[in-house]
Amino acid sequence: MKAFVLRAYGSPAALELTDVATPAPGGDEVLVRVRATSVQPYDWHLMRGQPYVARLMGGGPGLRGPKIRILGADVAGEVVAVGKDVTGFRPGDEVFAMPKQGGFAEYVCVRETELARKPENLSFEQAAAVPLAAGTALIGLRDGGHVEPGQKVLVNGASGGVGTFAVQIAKAFGAEVTGVCGPRNLELVRSLGAKDVIDYRTSDFTRDGRRYDVLLDIAGGHPVWACRRALTREGRHVLVGGPAGRWFQPVGHMFGVIALSPLMSRRAVLADVVRCTTIKQNLTTLTDLIENGDITPVIDRTYGFEDIPTAVAYQEKGHAAGKVVVTV
């Protein structure tokens, strides 16, 4: 099969299109023919091995070279074969999945616990936009923020891949949503269900006097002490990401906030979908929300399979509104 292989850390040019052996599914795995995948910050962080501090962490990208050779955390496609212990899928099923790696290829093996049936009202391209980004938004709001009907939720970074899903999911949970984004995406975020939208270039949500029950902090950019001003006394600060850097960020920003959380009345928690153990259940929940019309993927651009390095380079610039998708 064809796959983009990462042999050494570097720029998108380090992704080499080559022939590799088609994987065979293990006992609890499903072999999926990839029809579409998506590109996100998770991929280019692994591609560059940044932030460098992450290389020292367990489960990180690898100290001297990449542990993950084929990137691509999201896939949508068709089941080709199943392992002997798989009971919920059979060849021909249309599925979407979050294998965390392997999506930049024509075929990928996925554990049965990492995939679910594809929402019937989505194309493969739309379905490939969902797993990691929407899953992050879901666990951030539901598990981290404990969002309830009538609460006020602020999504900082509302126009990106995670943010566009977060605005819709928070509204589906019955919350009153405010989004923070740049000027060119104000109307987009409003169309997704935000009651109010803040232009981060002209307004500072930490200083305008408004208070929120949950702050889903995707963009970062504000110190924890400033974010406290935007929360109610029992408000929750849910960390998803932060400003990127070569050495420590966003890891330093995220764990710095967590370390300070015990010292504050407002609680801070980390939304980490990569280490989540309920991927299949989360995908099933997202399928229900999608098929009910509560959330719809926002796709900024779609690329062909051979253009994956170009897609990664575009996503790395940080200007995409919604998701960057690849048709395989």
Coordinates of C-alpha atoms in Angstrom, one line a residue, residues 19-247:
D19 CA 5.2 1.6 -0.6
V20 CA 4.9 -0.3 2.7
A21 CA 3.4 -3.6 3.6
T22 CA -0.4 -3.6 4.2
P23 CA -1.0 -4.4 7.9
A24 CA -2.8 -7.5 9.0
P25 CA -5.4 -7.1 11.8
G26 CA -4.6 -8.6 15.2
G27 CA -7.2 -10.4 17.3
D28 CA -9.0 -7.3 18.5
E29 CA -8.3 -5.2 15.4
V30 CA -10.2 -4.1 12.2
L31 CA -8.4 -3.5 8.9
V32 CA -9.9 -0.3 7.4
R33 CA -9.5 0.9 3.8
V34 CA -9.0 4.6 4.4
R35 CA -11.3 6.8 2.3
A36 CA -10.5 10.0 4.1
T37 CA -8.3 11.4 6.9
S38 CA -7.8 14.8 8.5
V39 CA -4.8 16.9 9.6
Q40 CA -4.5 18.6 12.9
P41 CA -1.9 20.1 15.3
Y42 CA -1.3 16.7 16.9
D43 CA 0.2 15.6 13.6
W44 CA 2.6 18.4 13.0
H45 CA 3.7 18.4 16.7
L46 CA 4.7 14.7 16.2
M47 CA 6.2 15.5 12.8
R48 CA 8.5 18.1 14.3
G49 CA 9.0 16.4 17.6
Q50 CA 7.9 19.6 19.4
P51 CA 7.7 20.8 22.0
Y52 CA 11.1 19.3 22.8
V53 CA 10.2 18.7 26.4
A54 CA 7.5 16.2 25.2
R55 CA 10.3 13.9 23.9
L56 CA 11.3 13.3 27.6
M57 CA 7.8 12.3 28.5
G58 CA 6.4 8.8 28.6
G59 CA 4.3 8.2 25.5
G60 CA 5.9 11.2 23.8
P61 CA 7.1 11.5 20.2
G62 CA 10.6 9.8 20.8
L63 CA 13.8 11.3 22.0
R64 CA 16.1 11.0 19.0
G65 CA 13.6 10.2 16.3
P66 CA 9.9 9.7 15.7
K67 CA 8.2 6.7 17.4
I68 CA 5.2 7.1 15.1
R69 CA 6.3 6.6 11.5
I70 CA 2.8 7.0 9.8
L71 CA 0.9 10.0 11.1
G72 CA -2.9 10.6 10.9
A73 CA -5.0 10.3 14.0
D74 CA -8.5 10.3 12.2
V75 CA -9.8 8.0 9.6
A76 CA -13.1 7.2 7.9
G77 CA -13.5 4.3 5.5
E78 CA -14.6 0.7 5.0
V79 CA -13.9 -2.4 6.9
V80 CA -11.8 -4.9 4.8
A81 CA -11.1 -7.6 7.4
V82 CA -11.5 -8.3 11.1
G83 CA -9.5 -10.1 13.8
K84 CA -10.7 -13.3 15.4
D85 CA -11.9 -11.5 18.5
V86 CA -13.9 -8.8 16.8
T87 CA -17.6 -9.1 17.1
G88 CA -19.1 -5.7 16.3
F89 CA -17.9 -5.2 12.7
R90 CA -17.7 -7.1 9.5
P91 CA -16.2 -6.4 6.0
G92 CA -18.1 -3.7 4.1
D93 CA -19.1 -1.7 7.2
E94 CA -18.6 2.0 6.9
V95 CA -16.8 3.3 10.0
F96 CA -14.9 6.3 11.4
A97 CA -12.1 5.9 14.0
M98 CA -9.4 7.5 16.0
P99 CA -6.4 5.2 15.9
K100 CA -4.0 8.0 16.9
Q101 CA -1.6 7.0 14.0
G102 CA -1.6 5.4 10.6
G103 CA -4.2 7.5 8.9
F104 CA -1.8 8.9 6.3
A105 CA -2.0 5.6 4.4
E106 CA -4.4 3.6 2.2
Y107 CA -5.1 1.0 4.9
V108 CA -4.8 1.1 8.7
C109 CA -5.4 -1.4 11.5
V110 CA -7.7 0.0 14.3
R111 CA -8.6 -1.6 17.6
E112 CA -12.3 -2.4 17.9
T113 CA -12.4 0.0 20.9
E114 CA -11.3 2.9 18.7
L115 CA -14.0 3.0 16.0
A116 CA -17.7 3.2 15.5
R117 CA -20.1 3.1 12.6
K118 CA -20.0 6.2 10.4
P119 CA -22.9 8.7 10.8
E120 CA -25.3 8.0 8.0
N121 CA -25.7 11.6 7.1
L122 CA -22.0 12.3 6.6
S123 CA -19.6 11.7 3.7
F124 CA -16.3 10.0 4.4
E125 CA -14.6 13.4 4.3
Q126 CA -17.0 14.9 6.8
A127 CA -16.7 11.8 9.1
A128 CA -12.9 12.0 9.0
A129 CA -13.1 15.5 10.4
V130 CA -14.8 14.3 13.6
P131 CA -12.9 11.9 15.9
L132 CA -10.1 13.7 17.6
A133 CA -11.4 17.3 17.4
A134 CA -15.0 16.6 18.3
G135 CA -13.9 14.0 20.9
T136 CA -11.6 16.6 22.5
A137 CA -14.5 19.1 22.6
L138 CA -16.8 16.4 24.0
I139 CA -14.6 15.3 26.9
G140 CA -13.6 18.8 27.6
L141 CA -17.2 20.0 28.0
R142 CA -18.9 16.9 29.4
D143 CA -16.1 15.3 31.5
G144 CA -14.0 18.3 32.3
G145 CA -16.5 21.1 32.4
H146 CA -19.6 19.1 33.5
V147 CA -21.7 21.5 31.4
E148 CA -25.3 21.7 32.4
P149 CA -28.4 23.4 30.7
G150 CA -28.5 27.1 31.4
Q151 CA -24.8 27.5 32.2
K152 CA -22.6 30.0 30.5
V153 CA -19.7 28.6 28.5
L154 CA -16.8 30.5 26.9
V155 CA -14.9 28.8 24.1
N156 CA -11.5 30.5 23.6
G157 CA -10.4 29.5 20.1
A158 CA -13.9 28.9 18.8
S159 CA -13.1 28.9 15.0
G160 CA -10.6 26.0 14.9
G161 CA -11.1 22.3 14.6
V162 CA -11.9 21.7 18.3
G163 CA -13.6 25.1 18.7
T164 CA -16.2 24.7 16.0
F165 CA -17.3 21.4 17.5
A166 CA -17.2 22.8 21.0
V167 CA -19.6 25.7 20.3
Q168 CA -22.1 23.2 18.8
I169 CA -21.8 20.6 21.5
A170 CA -22.1 23.2 24.3
K171 CA -25.3 24.5 22.7
A172 CA -26.6 20.9 22.4
F173 CA -26.0 20.5 26.1
G174 CA -28.3 23.5 26.7
A175 CA -25.6 26.1 27.5
E176 CA -25.4 29.7 26.6
V177 CA -22.2 29.9 24.5
T178 CA -19.8 32.8 23.9
G179 CA -17.0 32.2 21.4
V180 CA -13.6 34.0 21.1
C181 CA -12.0 34.1 17.7
G182 CA -10.4 36.4 15.1
P183 CA -12.4 39.0 13.1
R184 CA -12.8 37.0 9.9
N185 CA -14.5 34.1 11.7
L186 CA -17.0 36.0 13.8
E187 CA -20.0 35.2 11.6
L188 CA -19.0 31.5 11.3
V189 CA -18.9 31.1 15.1
R190 CA -22.2 32.9 15.5
S191 CA -23.8 30.6 12.8
L192 CA -22.7 27.6 14.8
G193 CA -24.8 28.6 17.8
A194 CA -22.8 31.1 19.8
K195 CA -25.1 33.7 21.4
D196 CA -22.2 36.2 21.5
V197 CA -18.8 36.3 19.8
I198 CA -15.7 38.2 21.0
D199 CA -13.0 39.4 18.6
Y200 CA -9.8 38.7 20.5
R201 CA -8.0 41.4 18.6
T202 CA -10.2 44.2 20.0
S203 CA -11.5 42.7 23.3
D204 CA -10.0 40.9 26.2
F205 CA -12.5 38.4 27.8
T206 CA -10.5 38.4 31.0
R207 CA -11.1 42.1 31.5
D208 CA -14.7 42.8 30.3
G209 CA -16.4 41.9 33.6
R210 CA -18.4 38.9 32.3
R211 CA -18.3 35.6 34.2
Y212 CA -18.7 32.1 32.9
D213 CA -19.4 28.7 34.5
V214 CA -17.0 26.9 32.1
L215 CA -14.0 28.3 30.1
L216 CA -12.9 25.8 27.4
D217 CA -9.4 27.2 26.7
I218 CA -8.2 26.0 23.3
A219 CA -6.1 28.9 22.2
G220 CA -4.5 29.7 25.5
G221 CA -2.7 33.1 25.4
H222 CA -3.8 34.3 28.8
P223 CA -2.2 33.4 32.2
V224 CA -4.2 31.4 34.7
W225 CA -4.6 34.4 37.0
A226 CA -6.2 36.4 34.3
C227 CA -8.6 33.6 33.3
R228 CA -9.8 33.5 36.9
R229 CA -11.4 36.8 36.4
A230 CA -13.6 35.4 33.7
L231 CA -15.0 32.5 35.9
T232 CA -17.7 32.4 38.5
R233 CA -16.6 31.3 41.9
E234 CA -17.3 27.6 41.1
G235 CA -16.3 28.0 37.5
R236 CA -14.1 25.4 35.8
H237 CA -11.1 26.2 33.5
V238 CA -10.7 23.3 31.0
L239 CA -7.4 23.2 29.2
V240 CA -7.2 21.8 25.6
G241 CA -4.1 23.6 24.2
G242 CA -2.2 26.7 24.1
P243 CA 0.3 28.8 22.1
A244 CA 2.8 26.6 20.3
G245 CA 6.6 26.8 20.9
R246 CA 9.7 24.7 20.2
W247 CA 10.8 23.9 23.7

